[in-house]
Coordinates of C-alpha atoms in Angstrom, one line a residue:
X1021 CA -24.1 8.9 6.8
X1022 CA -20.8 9.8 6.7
X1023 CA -19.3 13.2 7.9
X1024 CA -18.5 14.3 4.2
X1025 CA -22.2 14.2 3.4
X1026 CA -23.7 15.5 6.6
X1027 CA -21.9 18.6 6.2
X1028 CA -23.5 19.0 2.8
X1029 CA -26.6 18.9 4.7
X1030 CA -29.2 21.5 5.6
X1031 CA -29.8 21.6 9.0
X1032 CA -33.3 21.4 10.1
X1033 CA -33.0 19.8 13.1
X1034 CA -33.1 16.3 11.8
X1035 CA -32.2 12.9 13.9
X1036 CA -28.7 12.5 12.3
X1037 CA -25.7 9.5 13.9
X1038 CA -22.5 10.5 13.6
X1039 CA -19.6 7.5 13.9
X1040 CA -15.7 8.3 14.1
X1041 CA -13.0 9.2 16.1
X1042 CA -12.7 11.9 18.3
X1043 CA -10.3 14.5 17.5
X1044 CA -10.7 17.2 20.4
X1045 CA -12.8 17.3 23.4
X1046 CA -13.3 21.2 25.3
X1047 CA -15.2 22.5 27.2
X1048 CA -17.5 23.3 30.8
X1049 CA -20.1 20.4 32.6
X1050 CA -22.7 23.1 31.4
X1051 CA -21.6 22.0 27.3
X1052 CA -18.7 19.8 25.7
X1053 CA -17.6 20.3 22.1
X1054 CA -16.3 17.4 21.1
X1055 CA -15.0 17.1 17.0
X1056 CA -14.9 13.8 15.4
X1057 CA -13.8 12.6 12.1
X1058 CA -14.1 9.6 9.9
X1059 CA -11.7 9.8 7.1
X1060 CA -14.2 10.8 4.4
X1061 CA -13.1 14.3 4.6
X1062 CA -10.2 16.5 6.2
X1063 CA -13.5 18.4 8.0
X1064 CA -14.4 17.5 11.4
X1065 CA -18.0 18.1 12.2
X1066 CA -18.5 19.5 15.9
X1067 CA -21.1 17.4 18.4
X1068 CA -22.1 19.7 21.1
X1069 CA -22.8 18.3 24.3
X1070 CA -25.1 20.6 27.1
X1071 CA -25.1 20.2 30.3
X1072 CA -27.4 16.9 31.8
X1073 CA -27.9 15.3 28.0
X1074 CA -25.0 12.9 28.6
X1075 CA -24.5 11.5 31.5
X1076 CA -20.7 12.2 33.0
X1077 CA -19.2 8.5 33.4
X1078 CA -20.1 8.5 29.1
X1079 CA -18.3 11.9 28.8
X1080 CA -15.4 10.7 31.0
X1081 CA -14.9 7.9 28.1
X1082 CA -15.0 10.2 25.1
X1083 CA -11.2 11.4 24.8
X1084 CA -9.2 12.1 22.1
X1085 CA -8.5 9.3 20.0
X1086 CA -11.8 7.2 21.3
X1087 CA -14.4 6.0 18.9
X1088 CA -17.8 6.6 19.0
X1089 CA -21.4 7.3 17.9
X1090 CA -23.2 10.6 18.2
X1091 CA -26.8 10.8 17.9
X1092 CA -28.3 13.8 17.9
X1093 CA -30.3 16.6 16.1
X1094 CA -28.4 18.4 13.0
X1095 CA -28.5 21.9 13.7
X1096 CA -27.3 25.5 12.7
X1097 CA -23.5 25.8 14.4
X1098 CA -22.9 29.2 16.3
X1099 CA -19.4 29.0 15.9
X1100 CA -17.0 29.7 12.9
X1101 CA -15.4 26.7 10.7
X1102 CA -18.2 24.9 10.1
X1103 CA -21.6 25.5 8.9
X1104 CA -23.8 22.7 10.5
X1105 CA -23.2 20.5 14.3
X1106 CA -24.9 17.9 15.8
X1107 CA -26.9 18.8 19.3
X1108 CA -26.2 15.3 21.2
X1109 CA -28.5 13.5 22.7
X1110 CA -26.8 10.0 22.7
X1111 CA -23.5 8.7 22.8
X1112 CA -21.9 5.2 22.4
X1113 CA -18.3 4.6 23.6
X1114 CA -17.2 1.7 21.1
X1115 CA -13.6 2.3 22.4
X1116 CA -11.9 4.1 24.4
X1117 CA -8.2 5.9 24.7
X1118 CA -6.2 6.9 27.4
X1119 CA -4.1 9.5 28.0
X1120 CA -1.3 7.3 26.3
X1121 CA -3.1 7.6 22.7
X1122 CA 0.2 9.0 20.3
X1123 CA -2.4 11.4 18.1
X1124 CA -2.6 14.0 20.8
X1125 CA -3.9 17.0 19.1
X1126 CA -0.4 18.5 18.8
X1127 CA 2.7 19.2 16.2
X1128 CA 4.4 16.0 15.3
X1129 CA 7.4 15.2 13.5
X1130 CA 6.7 12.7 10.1
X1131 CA 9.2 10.3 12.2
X1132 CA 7.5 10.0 15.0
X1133 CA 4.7 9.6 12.5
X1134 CA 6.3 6.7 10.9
X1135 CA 7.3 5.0 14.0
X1136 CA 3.2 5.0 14.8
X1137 CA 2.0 4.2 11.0
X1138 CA -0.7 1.9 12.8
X1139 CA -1.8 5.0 14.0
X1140 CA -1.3 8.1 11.5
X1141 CA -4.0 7.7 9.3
X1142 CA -6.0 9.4 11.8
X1143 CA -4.1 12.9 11.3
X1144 CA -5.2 15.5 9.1
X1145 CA -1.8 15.0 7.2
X1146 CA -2.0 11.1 6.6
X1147 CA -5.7 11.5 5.9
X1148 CA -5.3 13.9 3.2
X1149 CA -2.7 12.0 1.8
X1150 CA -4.5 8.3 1.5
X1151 CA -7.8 10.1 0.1
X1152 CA -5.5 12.0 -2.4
X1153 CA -3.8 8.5 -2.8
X1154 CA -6.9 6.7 -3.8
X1155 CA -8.4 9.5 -5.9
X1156 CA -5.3 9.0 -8.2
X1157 CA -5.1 5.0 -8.4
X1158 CA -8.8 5.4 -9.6
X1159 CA -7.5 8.0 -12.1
X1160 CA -5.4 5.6 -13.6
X1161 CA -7.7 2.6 -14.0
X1162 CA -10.3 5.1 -15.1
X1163 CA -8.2 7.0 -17.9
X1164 CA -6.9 3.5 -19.3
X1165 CA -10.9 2.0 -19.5
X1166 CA -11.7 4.5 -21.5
X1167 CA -8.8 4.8 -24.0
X1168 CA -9.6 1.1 -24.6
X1169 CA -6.6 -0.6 -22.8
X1170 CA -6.7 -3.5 -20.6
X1171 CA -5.6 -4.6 -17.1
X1172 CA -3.2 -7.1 -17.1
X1173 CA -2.0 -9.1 -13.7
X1174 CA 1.5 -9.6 -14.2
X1175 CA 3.8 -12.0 -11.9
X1176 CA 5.0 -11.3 -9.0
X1177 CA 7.4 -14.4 -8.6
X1178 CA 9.7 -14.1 -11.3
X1179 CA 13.0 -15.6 -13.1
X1180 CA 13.9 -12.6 -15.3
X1181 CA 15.4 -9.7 -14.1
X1182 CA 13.7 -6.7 -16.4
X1183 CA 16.2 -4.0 -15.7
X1184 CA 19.2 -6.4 -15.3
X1185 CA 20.3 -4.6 -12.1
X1186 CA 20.6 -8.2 -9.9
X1187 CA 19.3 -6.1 -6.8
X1188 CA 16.7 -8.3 -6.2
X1189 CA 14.7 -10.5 -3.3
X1190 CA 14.9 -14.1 -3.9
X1191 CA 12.0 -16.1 -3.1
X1192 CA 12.6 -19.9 -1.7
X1193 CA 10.9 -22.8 0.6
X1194 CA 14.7 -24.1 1.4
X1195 CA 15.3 -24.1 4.8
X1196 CA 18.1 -21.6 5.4
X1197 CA 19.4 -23.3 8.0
X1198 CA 20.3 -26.2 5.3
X1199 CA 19.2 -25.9 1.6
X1200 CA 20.6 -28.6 -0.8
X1201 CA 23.9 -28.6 -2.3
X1202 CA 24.7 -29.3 -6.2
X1203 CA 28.4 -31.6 -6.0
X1204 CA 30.3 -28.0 -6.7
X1205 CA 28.7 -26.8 -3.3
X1206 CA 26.4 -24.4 -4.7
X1207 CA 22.9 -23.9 -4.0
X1208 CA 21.1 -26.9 -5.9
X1209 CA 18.0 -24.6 -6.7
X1210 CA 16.3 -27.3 -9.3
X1211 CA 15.5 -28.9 -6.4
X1212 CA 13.6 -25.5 -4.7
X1213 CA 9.6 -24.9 -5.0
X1214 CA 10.0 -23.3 -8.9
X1215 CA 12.6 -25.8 -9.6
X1216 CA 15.0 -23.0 -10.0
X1217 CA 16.0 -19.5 -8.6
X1218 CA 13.3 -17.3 -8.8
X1219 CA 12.7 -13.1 -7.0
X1220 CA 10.3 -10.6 -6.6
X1221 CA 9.5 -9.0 -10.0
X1222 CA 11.2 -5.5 -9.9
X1223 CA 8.9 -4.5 -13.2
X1224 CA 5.7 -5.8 -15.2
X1225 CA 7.1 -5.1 -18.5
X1226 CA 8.6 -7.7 -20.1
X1227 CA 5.8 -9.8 -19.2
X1228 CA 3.2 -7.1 -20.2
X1229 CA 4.9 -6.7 -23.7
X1230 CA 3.7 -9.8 -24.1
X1231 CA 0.2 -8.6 -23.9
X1232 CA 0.7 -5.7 -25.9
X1233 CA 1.6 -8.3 -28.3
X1234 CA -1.7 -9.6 -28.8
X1235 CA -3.9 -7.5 -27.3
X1236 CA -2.4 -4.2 -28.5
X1237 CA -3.0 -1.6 -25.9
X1238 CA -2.5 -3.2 -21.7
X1239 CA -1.6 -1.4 -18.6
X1240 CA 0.1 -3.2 -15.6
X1241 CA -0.3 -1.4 -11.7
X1242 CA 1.3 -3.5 -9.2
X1243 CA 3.5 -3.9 -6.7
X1244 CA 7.5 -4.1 -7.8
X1245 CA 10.0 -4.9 -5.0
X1246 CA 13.6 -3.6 -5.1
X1247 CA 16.9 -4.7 -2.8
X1248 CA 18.1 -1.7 -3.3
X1249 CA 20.4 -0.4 0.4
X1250 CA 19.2 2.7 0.1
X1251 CA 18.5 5.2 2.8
X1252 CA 17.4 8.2 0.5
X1253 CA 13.9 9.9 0.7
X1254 CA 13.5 8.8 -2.5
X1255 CA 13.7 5.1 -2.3
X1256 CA 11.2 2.0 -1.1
X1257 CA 12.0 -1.4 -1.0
X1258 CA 8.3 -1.9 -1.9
X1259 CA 6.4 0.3 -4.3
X1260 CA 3.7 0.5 -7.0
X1261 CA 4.7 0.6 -10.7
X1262 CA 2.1 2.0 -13.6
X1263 CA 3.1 0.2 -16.7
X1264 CA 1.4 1.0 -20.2
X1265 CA 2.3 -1.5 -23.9
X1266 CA 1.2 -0.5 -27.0
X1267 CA 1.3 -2.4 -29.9
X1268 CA 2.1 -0.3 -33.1
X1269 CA 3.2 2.5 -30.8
X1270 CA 7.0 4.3 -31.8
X1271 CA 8.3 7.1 -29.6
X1272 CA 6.6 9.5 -30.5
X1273 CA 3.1 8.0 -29.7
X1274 CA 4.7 7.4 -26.5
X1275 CA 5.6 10.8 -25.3
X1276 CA 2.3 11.9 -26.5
X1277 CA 0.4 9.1 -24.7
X1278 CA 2.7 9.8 -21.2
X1279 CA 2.0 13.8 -21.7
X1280 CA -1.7 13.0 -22.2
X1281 CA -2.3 10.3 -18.9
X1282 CA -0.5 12.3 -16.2
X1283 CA -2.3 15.4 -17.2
X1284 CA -5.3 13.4 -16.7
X1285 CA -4.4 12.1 -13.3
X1286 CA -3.5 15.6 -11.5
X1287 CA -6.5 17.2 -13.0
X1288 CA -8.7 14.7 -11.6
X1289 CA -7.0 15.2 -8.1
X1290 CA -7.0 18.7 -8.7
X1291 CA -11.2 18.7 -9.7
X1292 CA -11.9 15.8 -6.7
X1293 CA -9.2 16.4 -4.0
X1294 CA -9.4 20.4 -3.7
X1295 CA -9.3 20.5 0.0
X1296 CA -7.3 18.0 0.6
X1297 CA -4.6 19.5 -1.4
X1298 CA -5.8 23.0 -0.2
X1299 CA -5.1 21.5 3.2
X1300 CA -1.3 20.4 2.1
X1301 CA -0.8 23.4 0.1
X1302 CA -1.1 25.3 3.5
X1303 CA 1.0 22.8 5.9
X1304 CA 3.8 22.7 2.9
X1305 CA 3.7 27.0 3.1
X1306 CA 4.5 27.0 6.5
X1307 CA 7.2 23.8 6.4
X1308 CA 9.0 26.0 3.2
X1309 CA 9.5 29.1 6.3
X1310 CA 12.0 27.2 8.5
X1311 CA 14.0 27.0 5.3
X1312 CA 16.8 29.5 3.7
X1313 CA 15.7 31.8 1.2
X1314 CA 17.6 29.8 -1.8
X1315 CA 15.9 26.8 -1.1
X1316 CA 11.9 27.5 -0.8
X1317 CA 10.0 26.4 -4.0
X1318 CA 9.2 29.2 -6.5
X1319 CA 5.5 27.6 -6.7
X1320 CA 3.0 26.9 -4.2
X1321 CA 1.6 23.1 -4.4
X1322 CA -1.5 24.2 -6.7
X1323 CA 0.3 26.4 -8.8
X1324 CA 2.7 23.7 -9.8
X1325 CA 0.2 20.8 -10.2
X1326 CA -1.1 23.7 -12.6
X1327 CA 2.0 24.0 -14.2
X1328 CA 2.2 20.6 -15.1
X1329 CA -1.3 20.5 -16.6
X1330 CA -1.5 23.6 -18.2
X1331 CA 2.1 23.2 -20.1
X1332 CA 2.7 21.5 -23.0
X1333 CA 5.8 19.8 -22.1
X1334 CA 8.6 20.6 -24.4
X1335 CA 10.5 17.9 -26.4
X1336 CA 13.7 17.5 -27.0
X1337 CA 16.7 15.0 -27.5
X1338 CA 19.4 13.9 -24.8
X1339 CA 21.9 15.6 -27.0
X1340 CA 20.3 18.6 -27.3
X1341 CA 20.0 18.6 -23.3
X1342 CA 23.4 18.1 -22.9
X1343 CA 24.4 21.4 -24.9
X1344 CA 22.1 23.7 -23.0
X1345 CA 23.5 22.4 -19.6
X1346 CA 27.1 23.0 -21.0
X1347 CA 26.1 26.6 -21.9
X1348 CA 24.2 27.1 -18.6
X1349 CA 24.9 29.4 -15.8
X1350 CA 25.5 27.2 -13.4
X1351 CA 28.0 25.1 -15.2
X1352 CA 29.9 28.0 -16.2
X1353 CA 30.0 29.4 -12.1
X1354 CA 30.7 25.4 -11.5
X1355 CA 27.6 25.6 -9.4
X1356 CA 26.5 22.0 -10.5
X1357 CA 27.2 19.1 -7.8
X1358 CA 27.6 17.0 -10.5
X1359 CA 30.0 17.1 -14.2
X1360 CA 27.8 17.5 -17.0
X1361 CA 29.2 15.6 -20.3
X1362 CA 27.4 13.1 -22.8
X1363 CA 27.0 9.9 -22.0
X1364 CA 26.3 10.5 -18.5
X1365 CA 23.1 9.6 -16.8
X1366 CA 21.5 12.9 -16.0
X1367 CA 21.2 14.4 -12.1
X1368 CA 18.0 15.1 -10.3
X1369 CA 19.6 18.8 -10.3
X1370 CA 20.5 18.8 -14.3
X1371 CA 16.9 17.6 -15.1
X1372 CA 15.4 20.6 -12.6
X1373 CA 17.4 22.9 -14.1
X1374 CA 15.5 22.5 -17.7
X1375 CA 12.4 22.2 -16.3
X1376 CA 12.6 25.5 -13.8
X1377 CA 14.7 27.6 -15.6
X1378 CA 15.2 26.8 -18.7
X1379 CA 11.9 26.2 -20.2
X1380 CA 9.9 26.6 -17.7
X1381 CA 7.6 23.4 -18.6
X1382 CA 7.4 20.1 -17.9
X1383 CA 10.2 18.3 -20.7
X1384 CA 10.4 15.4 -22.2
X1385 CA 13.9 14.0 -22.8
X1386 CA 14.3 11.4 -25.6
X1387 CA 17.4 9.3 -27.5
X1388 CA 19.6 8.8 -24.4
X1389 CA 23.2 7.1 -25.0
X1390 CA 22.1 2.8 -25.4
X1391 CA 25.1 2.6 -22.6
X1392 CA 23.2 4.1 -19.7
X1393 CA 19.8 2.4 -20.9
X1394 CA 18.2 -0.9 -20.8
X1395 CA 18.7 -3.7 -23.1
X1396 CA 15.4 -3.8 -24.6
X1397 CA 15.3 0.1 -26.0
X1398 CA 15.4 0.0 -29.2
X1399 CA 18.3 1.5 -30.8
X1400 CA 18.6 4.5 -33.5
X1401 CA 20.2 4.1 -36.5
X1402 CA 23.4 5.5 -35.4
X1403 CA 24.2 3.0 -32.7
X1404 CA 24.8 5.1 -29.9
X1405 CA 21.7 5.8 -29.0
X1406 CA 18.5 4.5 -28.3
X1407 CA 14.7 5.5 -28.7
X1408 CA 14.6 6.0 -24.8
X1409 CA 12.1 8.7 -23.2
X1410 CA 12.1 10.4 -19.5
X1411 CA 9.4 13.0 -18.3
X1412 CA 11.1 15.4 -16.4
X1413 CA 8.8 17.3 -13.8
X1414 CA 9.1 20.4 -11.3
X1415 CA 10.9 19.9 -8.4
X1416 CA 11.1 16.1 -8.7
X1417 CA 13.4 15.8 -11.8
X1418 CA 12.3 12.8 -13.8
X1419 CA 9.0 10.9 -13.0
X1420 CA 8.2 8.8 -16.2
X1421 CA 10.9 6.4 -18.0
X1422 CA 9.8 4.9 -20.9
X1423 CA 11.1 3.4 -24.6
X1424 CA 10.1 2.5 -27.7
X1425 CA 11.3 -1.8 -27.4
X1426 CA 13.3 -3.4 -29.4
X1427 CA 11.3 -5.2 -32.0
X1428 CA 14.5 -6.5 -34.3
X1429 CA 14.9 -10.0 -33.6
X1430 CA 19.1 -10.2 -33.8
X1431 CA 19.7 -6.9 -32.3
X1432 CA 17.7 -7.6 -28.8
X1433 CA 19.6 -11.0 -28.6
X1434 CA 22.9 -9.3 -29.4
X1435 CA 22.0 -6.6 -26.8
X1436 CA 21.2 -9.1 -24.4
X1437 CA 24.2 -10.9 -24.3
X1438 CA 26.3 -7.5 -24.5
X1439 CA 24.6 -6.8 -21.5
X1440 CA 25.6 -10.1 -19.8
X1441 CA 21.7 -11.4 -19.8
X1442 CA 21.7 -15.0 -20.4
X1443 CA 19.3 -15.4 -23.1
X1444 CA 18.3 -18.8 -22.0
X1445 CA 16.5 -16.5 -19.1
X1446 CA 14.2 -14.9 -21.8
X1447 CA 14.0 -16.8 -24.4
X1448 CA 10.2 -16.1 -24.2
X1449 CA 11.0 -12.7 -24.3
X1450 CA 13.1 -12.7 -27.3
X1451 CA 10.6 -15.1 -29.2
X1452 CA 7.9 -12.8 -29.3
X1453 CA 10.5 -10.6 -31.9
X1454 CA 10.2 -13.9 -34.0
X1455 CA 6.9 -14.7 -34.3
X1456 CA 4.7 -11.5 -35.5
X1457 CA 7.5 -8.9 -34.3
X1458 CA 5.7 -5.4 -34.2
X1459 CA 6.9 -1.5 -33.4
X1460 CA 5.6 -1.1 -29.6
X1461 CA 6.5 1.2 -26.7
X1462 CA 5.7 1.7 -23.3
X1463 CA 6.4 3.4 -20.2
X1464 CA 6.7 3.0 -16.6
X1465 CA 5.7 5.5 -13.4
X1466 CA 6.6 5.2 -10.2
X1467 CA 3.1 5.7 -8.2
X1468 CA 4.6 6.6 -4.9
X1469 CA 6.6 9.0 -7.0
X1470 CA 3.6 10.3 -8.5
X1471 CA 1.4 10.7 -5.0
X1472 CA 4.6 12.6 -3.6
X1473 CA 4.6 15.5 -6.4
X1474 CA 1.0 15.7 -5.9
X1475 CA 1.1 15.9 -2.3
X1476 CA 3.8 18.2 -2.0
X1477 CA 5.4 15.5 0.8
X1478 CA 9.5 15.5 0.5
X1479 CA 9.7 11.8 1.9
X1480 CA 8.4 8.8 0.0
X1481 CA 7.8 7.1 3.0
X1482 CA 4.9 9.1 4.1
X1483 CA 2.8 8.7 0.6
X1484 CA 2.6 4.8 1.0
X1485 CA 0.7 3.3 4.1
X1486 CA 3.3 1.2 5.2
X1487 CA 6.9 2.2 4.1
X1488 CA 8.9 -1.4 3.8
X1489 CA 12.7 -0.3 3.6
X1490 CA 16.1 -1.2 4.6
X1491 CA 15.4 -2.6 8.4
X1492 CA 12.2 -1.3 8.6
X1493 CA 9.6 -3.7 8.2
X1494 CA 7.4 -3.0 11.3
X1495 CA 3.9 -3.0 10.3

C-alpha cells in the first residue's frame, strides 16, 4: 500500500509494509526514527525502530537516501506531524547510500538541483512539482473527453515551419562528416531519409487544423522543440504545447472556450493537489523574504490561482490596451523598461500592468496589428489587424496565444507569400481553404508555462523533468 493511503489508515495495530526511500534517520540504539517516502504524497510516514527489533549491521545500511521495506505493525504515533507510524519489525535494504548521496536532508539551491535532475525527484520540492504536474496533464485530457473533442497525434518530423520563425532543429541520416552535394554545392537534401529537408515540429497546429476540418472539435499535447539561444528562465529548447481546433468556432468562441479550460485545470489542481501546493505556497513565502519590498508578489500562491478562477477575465481589443498603457502611471513617470506605441508586440511588464493594476483580473487581449502576428490569423476588415487572442495572467504576462485562422482562400496565400513562406511548403495547408473552407479557431498553451504559474516556481527549468536547453542536454 502506498504511503498516501496508509496515512489514511486507522491504526489498529495491523501488519502493514512500507516501501520507499529514506528521508531522515535519528535517533539512540535504544529506538531509530527513520522517515521514508514514496512519491505518492509530500508526507513522510515515520517507522520507529526499538532497541533489539533490528539487528544493527541492517540499521547501519538504512541512511538517507537508501531504499527499503518496512514491515511492521501500524500504530498510534506519539509524536506531532503525523497521525499514524509503523512499529518495525522487519527491514529490507534493497539499496543502499553512502554518505556521498546529493539529497542530504539540507537547503539546496534549484542549480545544484538541476545539475542532480537524476536525483531531485526525491525532494519535497521536485516531488510536489511532478505530482502537481501530472494532476494537470490529466486535467487536460479529462476536460477535452468530456466537451466531446478528440486527441489527435500530430508529427513530430516536419517540413513546414508553423510560426515561420526558421529557429528550428533539422532532422537528417547524412553523415555530417560528408552529406551529398547538388552541382551548386549545396546540401543535396532529395537525396536525405524524407527526400527533402525536414525539423522538429515547433507547433501541432497546422496539422491539427486539418482535423478540426473534419472532425470539428481536436486537441493536440505534445512535445514542440525550439532552437531558440536563449538563456532566459523562460525558455526550453523542449517543451509541451496544448493545442485546441474548432471547426465553426470565430473569436469569440475562442476566448470563451480558453477562459472556460484553464479555469478547469487550476481548479482541479487546486481540489486534488491542496498539499502539494500548500507545501509550495509555504517554501515560495519564505523565498519572497530575501527579496526588496517592491518586488514580493501582492498574492500568495493560492490566492492567485484563486484569482484566476474566480475572475471573469475582462476583454478587450489591442487598441484599446494600447490607450490605457499611454494614460498609465508608469508611462507618464517613464517607469516602463520598454516604449509603449501601437503596433508594438506587448512586454511581459505592459501585459502585468493590466492584469495587476488595472483591472485586477485575468484579460484577454484580442485584434493585435497582422504585422506582429502569424500568417494564418485571420484578418479584420480593416487590414491592419487580425482576429488574434492572448490570455494575459498574474505575474506571468501572457500564457495563452490563440486566433481565429484564416479561412479565405486568396488572402492566406497572399499572406503567405507576404510573409516570405513558400506556398509550395503548404500547399496542403492552403488546400484545405479550397475544398469545404470553414470559420475555425484555436489556441495554443505552453504546458511548462502553465505548471510554472501553478507552482509558483520562477524557472522553467525546474517544472519539466529534464530541462533540454542551450548546452545542456545531460540527462
Amino acid at each position: 500500500m502506498q504511503i498516501k493511503e496508509l496515512l489514511k489508515q486507522s491504526p489498529s495495530e495491523q501488519e502493514v509494509t512500507v516501501k520507499g526511500w529514506v528521508r531522515t534517520k535519528r535517533g539512540q540504539a535504544a529506538v531509530t526514527f527513520i522517515a521514508i517516502n514514496d512519491g505518492s504524497t509530500i508526507h513522510n510516514i515515520q517507522a520507529v525502530a526499538e532497541g533489539g527489533a533490528i539487528d544493527e549491521e541492517t540499521l547501519k545500511l538504512v541512511s538517507t537516501g537508501a531504499c527499503v521495506a518496512v514491515t511492521g505493525k501500524l500504530i498510534a504515533s506519539m509524536g506531532s506531524g503525523q497521525a499514524v507510524e509503523v512499529k518495525a519489525e522487519k527491514i529490507v535494504v534493497y539499496g543502499t547510500a553512502d554518505e556521498t548521496f546529493p539529497m542530504q536532508p539540507k537547503k539546496h539551491s534549484m542549480e545544484f538541483l538541476r545539475e542532480k535532475a537524476h536525483l531531485r525527484f526525491r525532494t519535497n520540492t521536485f516531488g510536489a512539482i511532478f505530482r502537481i504536474r501530472h494532476a494537470l496533464a490529466y486535467a487536460v485530457h479529462k476536460y477535452y473527453n468530456d466537451n466531446g473533442f478528440f486527441y489527435l497525434h500530430t508529427p513530430i518530423i516536419t517540413a513546414s515551419d508553423a510560426e515561420g520563425a526558421g529557429e528550428m532543429f533539422h532532422v537528417t541520416n547524412f553523415d555530417m562528416e560528408k552529406p551529398p552535394r547538388a552541382e551548386d554545392g549545396s546540401i543535396d537534401y532529395s537525396q536525405d531519409f524524407f527526400g527533402r529537408q525536414t525539423s522538429l515540429t515547433v507547433s501541432g497546429q497546422l496539422e491539427g487544423e486539418l482535423g478540426a476540418l473534419a472532425l470539428s472539435k481536436i486537441y493536440t499535447f505534445g512535445p514542440t522543440f525550439r532552437a531558440e539561444n536563449s538563456n532566459t528562465t523562460r525558455h526550453l529548447a523542449e517543451f509541451w504545447m496544448i493545442e485546441p481546433e474548432v471547426a465553426f468556432y470565430e473569436l469569440e468562441d475562442n476566448m470563451a472556450l480558453a477562459e472556460d479550460f484553464v479555469q478547469y485545470v487550476i481548479k482541479y489542481a487546486l481540489e486534488n493537489c491542496a498539499e502539494d501546493l500548500a507545501f509550495l505556497e509555504k517554501r515560495l513565502l519564505e523565498e519572497e523574504k530575501s527579496k526588496p519590498q517592491n518586488e514580493r508578489s501582492e498574492l500568495s500562491l493560492l490566492e492567485k490561482l484563486k484569482f484566476v478562477v474566480d475572475n471573469k477575465f475582462e476583454r478587450l481589443t489591442y487598441t484599446e490596451a494600447i490607450e490605457i498603457l499611454l494614460r498609465s502611471k508608469p508611462h507618464k513617470e517613464k517607469k516602463f523598461q520598454y516604449p509603449v506605441e501601437w503596433g508594438i508586440d506587448l512586454q511581459s511588464e505592459h501585459e502585468r500592468y493590466l492584469v495587476e493594476k488595472h483591472f485586477k483580473k485575468p484579460v484577454i487581449l484580442t485584434n493585435y496589428p497582422k504585422d506582429i502576428k502569424a500568417f494564418y490569423m485571420k484578418q479584420d476588415a480593416d487590414g491592419k489587424t487580425v482576429r488574434a487572442m492572448d490570455v494575459l495572467f498574474p505575474g506571468i504576462g501572457e500564457i495563452i496565444g490563440g486566433s481565429q485562422r484564416e479561412d479565405d482562400y486568396e488572402k492566406l496565400l497572399a499572406r503567405t507569400k507576404e510573409v516570405g513562406i513558400d506556398p509550395e511548403n503548404i500547399w496542403w495547408y492552403l488546400e484545405t481553404r479550397k475544398f469545404g473552407s470553414a470559420p475555425h479557431s484555436g489556441f495554443g498553451l505552453g504546458f511548462e508555462r502553465l505548471v510554472l504559474f501553478v507552482t509558483g516556481m520562477t524557472n522553467i527549468r525546474d517544472v519539466i523533468p529534464f530541462p533540454r536547453t542551450p548546452k545542456s542536454a545531460e540527462f
